[in-house]
Amino acid sequence: MHIRLAVREDIPILAALIKRSAKALCIKDYSAEEVDAALDGAWAIDTALIDDQTYFVCQTDRQIIGCGGWSKRATLFGGNAYTSRNPAFLDPKVDRAKIRAFFVDPDFVGHDVGLSLLNRCETEALKSNFTRFELMATLTGARFYRRNGYEGDERVAYPVGRQMEIDFIPMTKDATSQR
């Protein structure tokens, strides 16, 4: 498997991957209705990440098996249709880089796809002078992020669509944190 920058031509494949991943993996922590509502906007493609060249795909020779990115913009999570987006650029001296939109093909969970993507994102953010990271984890993803040095336990509810809210966990990590 290898990691490369995502391009707009990947969007249909990424949309299908996100849906497949969320429906198979997040159902442990969210109802089917909550997953469907989140897929309407909170868990969807943010083309700003692709255009900023901060979104990556992990693929085998035959298929894309994971995706994830980081951002130098203020938006913490959500796809193009999510209403709480803020495109302002961050200042690495005072702001945290945003770790964003990680999804893994359910058939490849346990193969270090997420870890490979996370390492790449953190490395790229460090190259852009960010030394601290933050993310808004799904309940499902929080376990993965904790294993990789992110801290945070408090649940917060956000609207995700269809007049529904779901719980997320804000998490942070400093580049000096041990994994």
mmCIF file of C-alpha atoms in Angstrom:
data_model
loop_
_atom_site.group_PDB
_atom_site.id
_atom_site.type_symbol
_atom_site.label_atom_id
_atom_site.label_comp_id
_atom_site.label_asym_id
_atom_site.label_seq_id
_atom_site.Cartn_x
_atom_site.Cartn_y
_atom_site.Cartn_z
ATOM 1 C CA MET A 1 0.000 0.000 0.000
ATOM 2 C CA HIS A 2 1.121 3.568 -0.589
ATOM 3 C CA ILE A 3 -0.067 7.072 0.222
ATOM 4 C CA ARG A 4 -0.602 9.844 -2.290
ATOM 5 C CA LEU A 5 -2.378 13.186 -2.469
ATOM 6 C CA ALA A 6 -6.078 12.957 -3.191
ATOM 7 C CA VAL A 7 -7.314 14.602 -6.387
ATOM 8 C CA ARG A 8 -10.801 15.709 -7.365
ATOM 9 C CA GLU A 9 -11.129 12.697 -9.663
ATOM 10 C CA ASP A 10 -11.031 10.526 -6.519
ATOM 11 C CA ILE A 11 -14.185 12.129 -5.079
ATOM 12 C CA PRO A 12 -16.713 9.472 -6.223
ATOM 13 C CA ILE A 13 -14.487 6.683 -4.855
ATOM 14 C CA LEU A 14 -13.885 8.593 -1.613
ATOM 15 C CA ALA A 15 -17.593 9.250 -1.137
ATOM 16 C CA ALA A 16 -18.301 5.527 -1.485
ATOM 17 C CA LEU A 17 -15.425 4.656 0.873
ATOM 18 C CA ILE A 18 -16.633 7.115 3.521
ATOM 19 C CA LYS A 19 -20.150 5.715 3.362
ATOM 20 C CA ARG A 20 -18.963 2.100 3.524
ATOM 21 C CA SER A 21 -16.582 2.865 6.397
ATOM 22 C CA ALA A 22 -19.119 4.814 8.449
ATOM 23 C CA LYS A 23 -21.907 2.288 7.986
ATOM 24 C CA ALA A 24 -19.690 -0.646 8.957
ATOM 25 C CA LEU A 25 -17.516 0.842 11.695
ATOM 26 C CA CYS A 26 -19.472 3.671 13.328
ATOM 27 C CA ILE A 27 -22.578 1.575 13.883
ATOM 28 C CA LYS A 28 -20.924 0.313 17.079
ATOM 29 C CA ASP A 29 -21.258 3.804 18.581
ATOM 30 C CA TYR A 30 -24.088 5.477 16.667
ATOM 31 C CA SER A 31 -27.538 4.427 15.499
ATOM 32 C CA ALA A 32 -28.163 3.815 11.794
ATOM 33 C CA GLU A 33 -30.179 7.066 11.697
ATOM 34 C CA GLU A 34 -27.292 9.011 13.257
ATOM 35 C CA VAL A 35 -24.813 7.549 10.769
ATOM 36 C CA ASP A 36 -27.066 8.444 7.836
ATOM 37 C CA ALA A 37 -27.538 11.992 9.148
ATOM 38 C CA ALA A 38 -23.789 12.455 9.631
ATOM 39 C CA LEU A 39 -23.147 11.214 6.096
ATOM 40 C CA ASP A 40 -25.284 14.103 4.823
ATOM 41 C CA GLY A 41 -22.589 16.633 5.715
ATOM 42 C CA ALA A 42 -20.455 16.120 8.795
ATOM 43 C CA TRP A 43 -18.836 12.989 7.378
ATOM 44 C CA ALA A 44 -18.354 13.942 3.750
ATOM 45 C CA ILE A 45 -15.801 15.264 1.305
ATOM 46 C CA ASP A 46 -14.320 18.700 1.982
ATOM 47 C CA THR A 47 -12.892 19.747 -1.368
ATOM 48 C CA ALA A 48 -10.868 22.514 0.345
ATOM 49 C CA LEU A 49 -8.613 19.772 1.728
ATOM 50 C CA ILE A 50 -8.084 18.354 -1.751
ATOM 51 C CA ASP A 51 -7.518 21.800 -3.273
ATOM 52 C CA ASP A 52 -5.076 22.723 -0.483
ATOM 53 C CA GLN A 53 -3.212 19.457 -1.147
ATOM 54 C CA THR A 54 -3.574 18.323 2.448
ATOM 55 C CA TYR A 55 -5.830 15.305 1.880
ATOM 56 C CA PHE A 56 -4.361 11.880 1.219
ATOM 57 C CA VAL A 57 -5.479 8.469 0.104
ATOM 58 C CA CYS A 58 -3.959 5.153 1.007
ATOM 59 C CA GLN A 59 -4.233 2.617 -1.751
ATOM 60 C CA THR A 60 -3.191 -0.799 -2.850
ATOM 61 C CA ASP A 61 -2.372 -1.466 -6.477
ATOM 62 C CA ARG A 62 -6.095 -1.931 -7.134
ATOM 63 C CA GLN A 63 -8.107 0.263 -4.776
ATOM 64 C CA ILE A 64 -8.260 3.159 -2.350
ATOM 65 C CA ILE A 65 -8.475 1.696 1.155
ATOM 66 C CA GLY A 66 -8.334 4.791 3.337
ATOM 67 C CA CYS A 67 -8.336 8.559 3.372
ATOM 68 C CA GLY A 68 -7.472 11.335 5.773
ATOM 69 C CA GLY A 69 -5.969 14.756 5.915
ATOM 70 C CA TRP A 70 -4.879 17.767 7.846
ATOM 71 C CA SER A 71 -5.778 21.395 7.418
ATOM 72 C CA LYS A 72 -4.235 24.808 7.859
ATOM 73 C CA ARG A 73 -7.758 26.282 7.874
ATOM 74 C CA ALA A 74 -10.072 26.910 10.836
ATOM 75 C CA THR A 75 -12.738 24.350 9.867
ATOM 76 C CA LEU A 76 -12.452 21.507 12.358
ATOM 77 C CA PHE A 77 -14.681 18.983 10.611
ATOM 78 C CA GLY A 78 -17.415 18.592 8.031
ATOM 79 C CA GLY A 79 -17.781 18.221 4.308
ATOM 80 C CA ASN A 80 -18.802 20.798 1.719
ATOM 81 C CA ALA A 81 -22.458 20.675 2.782
ATOM 82 C CA TYR A 82 -21.728 21.168 6.491
ATOM 83 C CA THR A 83 -22.815 24.661 7.512
ATOM 84 C CA SER A 84 -20.264 25.360 10.280
ATOM 85 C CA ARG A 85 -17.240 25.748 8.029
ATOM 86 C CA ASN A 86 -14.643 28.496 8.406
ATOM 87 C CA PRO A 87 -12.102 28.813 5.574
ATOM 88 C CA ALA A 88 -9.800 31.251 7.443
ATOM 89 C CA PHE A 89 -6.146 30.265 7.467
ATOM 90 C CA LEU A 90 -4.511 29.360 10.766
ATOM 91 C CA ASP A 91 -1.299 30.779 12.215
ATOM 92 C CA PRO A 92 1.040 27.904 13.140
ATOM 93 C CA LYS A 93 2.576 30.031 15.899
ATOM 94 C CA VAL A 94 -0.691 30.128 17.856
ATOM 95 C CA ASP A 95 -3.115 27.656 16.245
ATOM 96 C CA ARG A 96 -3.303 23.904 16.017
ATOM 97 C CA ALA A 97 -3.343 22.106 12.675
ATOM 98 C CA LYS A 98 -6.631 20.280 12.138
ATOM 99 C CA ILE A 99 -6.541 16.529 11.609
ATOM 100 C CA ARG A 100 -9.524 15.786 9.384
ATOM 101 C CA ALA A 101 -11.792 13.242 7.761
ATOM 102 C CA PHE A 102 -10.153 9.866 8.378
ATOM 103 C CA PHE A 103 -11.960 6.831 7.017
ATOM 104 C CA VAL A 104 -10.688 3.287 6.467
ATOM 105 C CA ASP A 105 -12.177 0.533 4.346
ATOM 106 C CA PRO A 106 -13.674 -1.972 6.818
ATOM 107 C CA ASP A 107 -11.817 -4.812 5.067
ATOM 108 C CA PHE A 108 -8.482 -3.155 5.921
ATOM 109 C CA VAL A 109 -9.000 -2.246 9.583
ATOM 110 C CA GLY A 110 -5.988 -3.494 11.554
ATOM 111 C CA HIS A 111 -3.577 -3.068 8.634
ATOM 112 C CA ASP A 112 -2.149 0.294 9.826
ATOM 113 C CA VAL A 113 -3.958 2.251 7.111
ATOM 114 C CA GLY A 114 -5.141 4.905 9.572
ATOM 115 C CA LEU A 115 -1.758 5.043 11.296
ATOM 116 C CA SER A 116 0.076 5.491 7.990
ATOM 117 C CA LEU A 117 -2.254 8.328 7.038
ATOM 118 C CA LEU A 118 -1.995 9.949 10.472
ATOM 119 C CA ASN A 119 1.801 9.831 10.394
ATOM 120 C CA ARG A 120 1.820 11.426 6.944
ATOM 121 C CA CYS A 121 -0.575 14.175 8.006
ATOM 122 C CA GLU A 122 1.342 15.014 11.159
ATOM 123 C CA THR A 123 4.620 15.045 9.224
ATOM 124 C CA GLU A 124 3.204 17.378 6.573
ATOM 125 C CA ALA A 125 1.718 19.707 9.214
ATOM 126 C CA LEU A 126 5.100 19.840 10.959
ATOM 127 C CA LYS A 127 6.710 20.838 7.642
ATOM 128 C CA SER A 128 4.270 23.775 7.609
ATOM 129 C CA ASN A 129 5.503 24.810 11.082
ATOM 130 C CA PHE A 130 2.558 23.472 13.089
ATOM 131 C CA THR A 131 3.671 21.818 16.330
ATOM 132 C CA ARG A 132 0.244 21.080 17.786
ATOM 133 C CA PHE A 133 -2.754 19.247 16.387
ATOM 134 C CA GLU A 134 -6.477 19.030 17.123
ATOM 135 C CA LEU A 135 -9.381 17.037 15.806
ATOM 136 C CA MET A 136 -13.012 16.268 16.402
ATOM 137 C CA ALA A 137 -13.140 12.506 16.812
ATOM 138 C CA THR A 138 -16.119 10.297 16.294
ATOM 139 C CA LEU A 139 -16.757 8.026 19.242
ATOM 140 C CA THR A 140 -15.445 5.235 17.032
ATOM 141 C CA GLY A 141 -12.283 7.084 16.010
ATOM 142 C CA ALA A 142 -11.427 8.352 19.491
ATOM 143 C CA ARG A 143 -10.003 4.968 20.494
ATOM 144 C CA PHE A 144 -7.581 5.056 17.549
ATOM 145 C CA TYR A 145 -6.500 8.620 18.259
ATOM 146 C CA ARG A 146 -5.940 7.905 21.975
ATOM 147 C CA ARG A 147 -3.628 5.041 21.041
ATOM 148 C CA ASN A 148 -1.654 7.546 18.983
ATOM 149 C CA GLY A 149 -1.094 10.242 21.593
ATOM 150 C CA TYR A 150 -4.249 12.351 21.340
ATOM 151 C CA GLU A 151 -5.964 13.426 24.531
ATOM 152 C CA GLY A 152 -9.565 14.259 25.261
ATOM 153 C CA ASP A 153 -12.544 12.483 26.769
ATOM 154 C CA GLU A 154 -15.339 15.018 27.051
ATOM 155 C CA ARG A 155 -18.221 14.427 24.667
ATOM 156 C CA VAL A 156 -19.814 17.332 22.847
ATOM 157 C CA ALA A 157 -22.922 17.203 20.678
ATOM 158 C CA TYR A 158 -22.981 18.811 17.234
ATOM 159 C CA PRO A 159 -25.753 19.011 14.667
ATOM 160 C CA VAL A 160 -25.023 16.754 11.721
ATOM 161 C CA GLY A 161 -28.112 17.097 9.558
ATOM 162 C CA ARG A 162 -31.724 15.961 9.499
ATOM 163 C CA GLN A 163 -32.212 18.029 12.681
ATOM 164 C CA MET A 164 -30.119 15.514 14.592
ATOM 165 C CA GLU A 165 -27.121 15.890 16.895
ATOM 166 C CA ILE A 166 -24.463 13.291 17.630
ATOM 167 C CA ASP A 167 -21.607 13.137 20.105
ATOM 168 C CA PHE A 168 -18.003 13.804 19.181
ATOM 169 C CA ILE A 169 -14.844 14.048 21.296
ATOM 170 C CA PRO A 170 -12.502 17.033 20.816
ATOM 171 C CA MET A 171 -8.903 15.829 21.041
ATOM 172 C CA THR A 172 -5.480 17.456 20.964
ATOM 173 C CA LYS A 173 -1.857 16.449 20.694
ATOM 174 C CA ASP A 174 1.446 18.274 20.818
ATOM 175 C CA ALA A 175 4.174 17.173 18.419
ATOM 176 C CA THR A 176 6.337 16.301 21.406
ATOM 177 C CA SER A 177 3.750 13.780 22.686
ATOM 178 C CA GLN A 178 4.807 10.166 22.713
ATOM 179 C CA ARG A 179 2.826 7.629 20.699
#
